Short mmCIF file of C-alpha atoms in Angstrom, two decimals:
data_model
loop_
_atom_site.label_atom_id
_atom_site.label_comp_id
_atom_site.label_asym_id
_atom_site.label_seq_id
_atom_site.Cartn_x
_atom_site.Cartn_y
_atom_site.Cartn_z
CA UNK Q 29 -1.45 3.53 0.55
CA UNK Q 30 -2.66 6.97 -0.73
CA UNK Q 31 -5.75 7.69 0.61
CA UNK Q 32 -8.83 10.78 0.29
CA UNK Q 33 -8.29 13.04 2.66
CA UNK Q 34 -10.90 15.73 4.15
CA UNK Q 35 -10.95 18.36 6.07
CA UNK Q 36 -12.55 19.65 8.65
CA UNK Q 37 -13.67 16.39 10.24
CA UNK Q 38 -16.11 18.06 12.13
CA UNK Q 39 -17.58 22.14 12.03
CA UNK Q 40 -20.36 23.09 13.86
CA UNK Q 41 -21.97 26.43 11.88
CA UNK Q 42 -25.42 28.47 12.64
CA UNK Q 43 -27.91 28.40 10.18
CA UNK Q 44 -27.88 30.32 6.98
CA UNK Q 45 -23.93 30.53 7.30
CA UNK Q 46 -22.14 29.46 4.52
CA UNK Q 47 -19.62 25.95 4.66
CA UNK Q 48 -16.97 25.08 2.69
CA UNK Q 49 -15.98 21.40 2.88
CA UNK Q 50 -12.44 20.75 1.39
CA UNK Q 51 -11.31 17.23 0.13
CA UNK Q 52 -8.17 16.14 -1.44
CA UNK Q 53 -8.85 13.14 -3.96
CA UNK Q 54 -6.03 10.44 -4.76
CA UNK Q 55 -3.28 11.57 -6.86
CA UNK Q 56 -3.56 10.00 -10.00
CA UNK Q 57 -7.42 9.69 -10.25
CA UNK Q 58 -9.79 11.87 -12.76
CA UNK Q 59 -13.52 11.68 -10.92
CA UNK Q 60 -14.55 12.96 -7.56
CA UNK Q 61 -17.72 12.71 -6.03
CA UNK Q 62 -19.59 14.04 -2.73
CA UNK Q 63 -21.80 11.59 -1.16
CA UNK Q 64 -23.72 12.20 2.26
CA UNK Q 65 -25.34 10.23 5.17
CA UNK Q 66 -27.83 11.91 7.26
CA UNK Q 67 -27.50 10.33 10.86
CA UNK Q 68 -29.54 7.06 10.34
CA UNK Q 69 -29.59 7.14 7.07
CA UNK Q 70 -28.58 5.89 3.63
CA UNK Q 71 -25.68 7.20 2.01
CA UNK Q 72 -26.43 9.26 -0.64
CA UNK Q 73 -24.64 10.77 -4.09
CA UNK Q 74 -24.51 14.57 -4.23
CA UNK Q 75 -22.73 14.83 -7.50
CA UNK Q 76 -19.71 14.06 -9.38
CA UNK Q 77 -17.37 16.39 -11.26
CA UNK Q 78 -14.79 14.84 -14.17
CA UNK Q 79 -12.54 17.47 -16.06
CA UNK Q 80 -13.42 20.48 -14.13
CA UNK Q 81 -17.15 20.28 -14.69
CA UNK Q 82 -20.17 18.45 -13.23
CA UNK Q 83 -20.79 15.19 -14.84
CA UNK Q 84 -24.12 14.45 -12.80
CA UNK Q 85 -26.16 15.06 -9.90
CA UNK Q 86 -28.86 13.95 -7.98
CA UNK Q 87 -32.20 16.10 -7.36
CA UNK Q 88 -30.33 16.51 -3.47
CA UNK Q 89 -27.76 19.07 -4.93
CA UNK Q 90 -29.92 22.01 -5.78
CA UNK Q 91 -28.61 25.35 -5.91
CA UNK Q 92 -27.34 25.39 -2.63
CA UNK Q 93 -25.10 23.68 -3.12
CA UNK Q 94 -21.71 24.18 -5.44
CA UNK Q 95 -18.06 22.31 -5.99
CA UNK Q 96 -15.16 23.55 -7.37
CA UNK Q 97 -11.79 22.31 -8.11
CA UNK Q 98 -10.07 25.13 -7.52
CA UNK Q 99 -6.45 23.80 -8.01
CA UNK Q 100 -4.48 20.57 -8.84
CA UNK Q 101 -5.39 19.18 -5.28
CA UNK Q 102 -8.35 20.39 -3.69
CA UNK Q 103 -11.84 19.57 -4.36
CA UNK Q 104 -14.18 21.41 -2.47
CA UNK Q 105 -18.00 21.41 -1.13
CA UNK Q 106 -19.69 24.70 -0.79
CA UNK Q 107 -22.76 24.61 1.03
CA UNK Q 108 -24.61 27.97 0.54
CA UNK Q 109 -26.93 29.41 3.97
CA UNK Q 110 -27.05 26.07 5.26
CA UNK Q 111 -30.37 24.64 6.93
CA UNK Q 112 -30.71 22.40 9.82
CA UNK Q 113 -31.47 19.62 7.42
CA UNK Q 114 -28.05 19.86 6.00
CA UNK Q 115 -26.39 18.59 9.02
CA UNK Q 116 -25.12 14.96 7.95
CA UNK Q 117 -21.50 13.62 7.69
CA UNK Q 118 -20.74 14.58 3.73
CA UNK Q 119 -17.88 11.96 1.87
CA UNK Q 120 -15.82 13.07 -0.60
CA UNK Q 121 -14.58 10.00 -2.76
CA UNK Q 122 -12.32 9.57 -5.89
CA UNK Q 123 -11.90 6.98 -8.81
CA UNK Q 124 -9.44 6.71 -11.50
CA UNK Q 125 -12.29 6.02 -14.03
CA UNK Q 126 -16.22 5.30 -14.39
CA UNK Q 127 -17.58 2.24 -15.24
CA UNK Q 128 -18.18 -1.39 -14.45
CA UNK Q 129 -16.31 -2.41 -11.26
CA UNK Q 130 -14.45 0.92 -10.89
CA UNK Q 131 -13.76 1.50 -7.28
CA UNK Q 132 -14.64 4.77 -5.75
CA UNK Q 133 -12.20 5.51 -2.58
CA UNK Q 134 -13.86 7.44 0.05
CA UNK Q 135 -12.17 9.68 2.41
CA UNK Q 136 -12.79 9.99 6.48
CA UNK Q 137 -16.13 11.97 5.55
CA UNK Q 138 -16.65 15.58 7.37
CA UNK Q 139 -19.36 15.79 10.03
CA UNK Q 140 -21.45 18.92 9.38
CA UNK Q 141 -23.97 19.85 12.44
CA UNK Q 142 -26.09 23.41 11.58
CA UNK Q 143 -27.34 25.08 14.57
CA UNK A 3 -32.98 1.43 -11.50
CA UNK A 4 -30.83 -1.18 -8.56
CA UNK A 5 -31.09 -1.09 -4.97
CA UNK A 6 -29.53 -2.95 -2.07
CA UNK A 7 -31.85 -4.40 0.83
CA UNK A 8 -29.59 -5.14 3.41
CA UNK A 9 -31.61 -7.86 5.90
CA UNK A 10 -29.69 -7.30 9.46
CA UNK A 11 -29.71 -3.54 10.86
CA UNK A 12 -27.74 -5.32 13.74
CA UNK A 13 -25.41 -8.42 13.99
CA UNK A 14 -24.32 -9.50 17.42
CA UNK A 15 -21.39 -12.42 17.26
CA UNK A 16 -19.20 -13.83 19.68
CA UNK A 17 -15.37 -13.49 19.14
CA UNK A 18 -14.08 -16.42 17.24
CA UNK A 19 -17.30 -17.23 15.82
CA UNK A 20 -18.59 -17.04 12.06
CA UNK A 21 -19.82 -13.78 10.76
CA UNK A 22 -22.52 -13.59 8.18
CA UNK A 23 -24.22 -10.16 7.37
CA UNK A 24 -26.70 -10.74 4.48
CA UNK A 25 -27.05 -8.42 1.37
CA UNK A 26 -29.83 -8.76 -1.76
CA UNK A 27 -30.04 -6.51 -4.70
CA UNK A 28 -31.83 -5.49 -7.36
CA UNK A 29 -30.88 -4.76 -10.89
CA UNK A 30 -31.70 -4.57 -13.90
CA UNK A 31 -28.57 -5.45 -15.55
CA UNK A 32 -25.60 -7.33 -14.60
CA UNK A 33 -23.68 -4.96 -11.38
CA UNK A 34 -20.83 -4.49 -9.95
CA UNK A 35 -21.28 -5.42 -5.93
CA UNK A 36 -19.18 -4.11 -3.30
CA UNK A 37 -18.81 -4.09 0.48
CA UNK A 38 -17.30 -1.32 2.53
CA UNK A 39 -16.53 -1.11 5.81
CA UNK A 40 -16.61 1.90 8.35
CA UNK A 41 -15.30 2.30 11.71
CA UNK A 42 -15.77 4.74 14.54
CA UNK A 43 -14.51 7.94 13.32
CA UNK A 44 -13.39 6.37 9.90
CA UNK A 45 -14.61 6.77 6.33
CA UNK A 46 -15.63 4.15 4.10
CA UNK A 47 -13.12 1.28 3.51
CA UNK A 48 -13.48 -1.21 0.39
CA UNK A 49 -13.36 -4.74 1.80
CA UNK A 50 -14.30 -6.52 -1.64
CA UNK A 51 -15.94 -6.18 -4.85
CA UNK A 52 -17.60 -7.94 -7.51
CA UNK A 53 -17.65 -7.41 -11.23
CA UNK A 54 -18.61 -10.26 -13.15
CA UNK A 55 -15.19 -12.65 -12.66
CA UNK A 56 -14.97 -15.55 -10.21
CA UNK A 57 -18.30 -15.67 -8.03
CA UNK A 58 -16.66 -16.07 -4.89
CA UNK A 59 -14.71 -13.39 -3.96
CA UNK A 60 -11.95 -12.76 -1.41
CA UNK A 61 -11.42 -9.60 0.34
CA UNK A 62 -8.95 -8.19 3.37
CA UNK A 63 -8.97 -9.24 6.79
CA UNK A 64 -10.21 -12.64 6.26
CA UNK A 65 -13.99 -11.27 4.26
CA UNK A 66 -15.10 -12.81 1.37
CA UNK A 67 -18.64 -12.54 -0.47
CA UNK A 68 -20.40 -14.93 -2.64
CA UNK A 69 -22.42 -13.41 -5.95
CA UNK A 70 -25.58 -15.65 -6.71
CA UNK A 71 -27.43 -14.49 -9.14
CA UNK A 72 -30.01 -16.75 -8.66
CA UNK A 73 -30.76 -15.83 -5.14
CA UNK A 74 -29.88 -12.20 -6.28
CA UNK A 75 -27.64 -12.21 -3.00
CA UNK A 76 -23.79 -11.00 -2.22
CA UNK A 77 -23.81 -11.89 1.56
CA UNK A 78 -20.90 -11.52 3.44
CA UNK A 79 -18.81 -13.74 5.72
CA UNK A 80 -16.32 -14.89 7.52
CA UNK A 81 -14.61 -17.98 9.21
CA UNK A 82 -13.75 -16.26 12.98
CA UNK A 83 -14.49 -13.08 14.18
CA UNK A 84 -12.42 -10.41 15.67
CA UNK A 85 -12.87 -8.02 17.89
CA UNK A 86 -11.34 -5.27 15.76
CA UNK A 87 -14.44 -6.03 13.22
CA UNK A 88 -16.63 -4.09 14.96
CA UNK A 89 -17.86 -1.91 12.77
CA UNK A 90 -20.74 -0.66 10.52
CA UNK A 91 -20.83 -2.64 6.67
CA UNK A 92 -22.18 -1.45 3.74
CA UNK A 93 -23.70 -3.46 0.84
CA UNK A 94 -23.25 -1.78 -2.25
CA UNK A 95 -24.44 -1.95 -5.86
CA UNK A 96 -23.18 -0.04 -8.69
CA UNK A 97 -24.09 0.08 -12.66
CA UNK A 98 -22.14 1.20 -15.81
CA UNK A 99 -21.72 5.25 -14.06
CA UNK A 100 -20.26 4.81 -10.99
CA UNK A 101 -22.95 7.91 -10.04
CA UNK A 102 -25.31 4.96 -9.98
CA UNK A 103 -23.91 3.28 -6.65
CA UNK A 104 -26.48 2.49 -4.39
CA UNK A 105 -25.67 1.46 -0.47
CA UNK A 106 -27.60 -0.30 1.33
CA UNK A 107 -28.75 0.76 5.02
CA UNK A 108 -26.20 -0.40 6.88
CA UNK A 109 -25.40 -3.64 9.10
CA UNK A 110 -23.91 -2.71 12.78
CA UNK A 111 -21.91 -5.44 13.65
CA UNK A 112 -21.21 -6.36 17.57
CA UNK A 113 -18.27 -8.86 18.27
CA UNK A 114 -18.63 -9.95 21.93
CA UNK A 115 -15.38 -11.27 23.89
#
């Protein structure tokens, strides 16, 4: 069954480094998203990108933050000088469309912790 | 604006015994309900979803919801648990932009032997 795929599942950084989180979205589908979950928390949408541009975002993704499809495949996270606060497990997910009872298929997620 | 209140942080259930983890949301138009599932070390796993056709529906591994409107609840169950359910489940609500999904806080479930 093709599936989202993300790597690294796990990276450890220092604060202020930079982190790029890199996802690979099912074959045939046209959105991607990045979602997060702080530990004990909701999970929450970051943004979502549709024909090599951002279609929305929430008030999370500020300038810190940046994605980038940067071939047929990847679709990646950027997290500029990163703050302890950033540390959360971040899901990359993928739909075929938008709309009423679209699913969204969500990959492994990638565990950020920023020391 | 919707939301998803989801009433059990933690479910504890003997193996072989019904599982029910409860789910209400709000919206202000008719939604689209799903339920994912996540395991240890796993991402998030569609189970089921709702959009508007038959009320009850019928998801893998023996899950299936029922949308009332009326009770503005999508709870979740099933006949016999399994050990291999163990895992944390996700209410979900979602309007026309799929940007507008919504999860709920999460519902640990425990299966005992």
């Amino acid at each position: 069954e093709p599936e989202v795929t993300q790597t690294p599942s796990h990276q450890v950084t220092q604060m202020g480094q930079e982190v790029i989180l890199r996802c690979v979205p099912i074959s045939n589908h046209l959105y991607f998203y990045w979602y997060r979950q702080i530990l004990g928390q909701k999970v929450e949408f970051l943004v979502s990108f549709y024909n090599n541009e951002i279609s929305e975002k929430s008030e999370i993704f500020d300038d810190q933050f940046s994605v980038e499809r940067p071939d047929g495949s990847n679709f990646t996270l950027k997290i500029r000088s990163t703050k302890l606060e950033d540390s959360a497990m971040y899901f990359c997910a993928s739909s075929e469309a938008r709309g009423l009872g679209n699913t969204i298929y969500f990959g492994e997620g990638s565990w950020l912790t920023v020391v | 604006a919707q939301s998803v209140t989801q009433l059990d942080s933690h479910v504890s259930v003997s193996e072989g015994t019904p599982v029910l983890l409860r789910c209400n949301y709000s919206s202000s138009y008719s939604p689209s309900l799903f339920w994912y599932v996540q395991h240890p070390n796993k991402g998030l796993q569609l189970l089921l979803k709702y959009t508007s056709a038959a009320t009850l529906v019928k998801g893998i591994n023996g899950f299936e919801a029922e949308f009332k409107k009326s009770e503005t609840s999508f709870h979740l169950t099933k006949p016999s648990a399994h050990m291999s359910d163990a895992a944390e489940y996700f209410c979900v609500v979602s309007g026309y932009n799929n940007n507008d999904m919504r999860f709920g806080a999460g519902t640990r479930l425990t299966v005992k032997p």
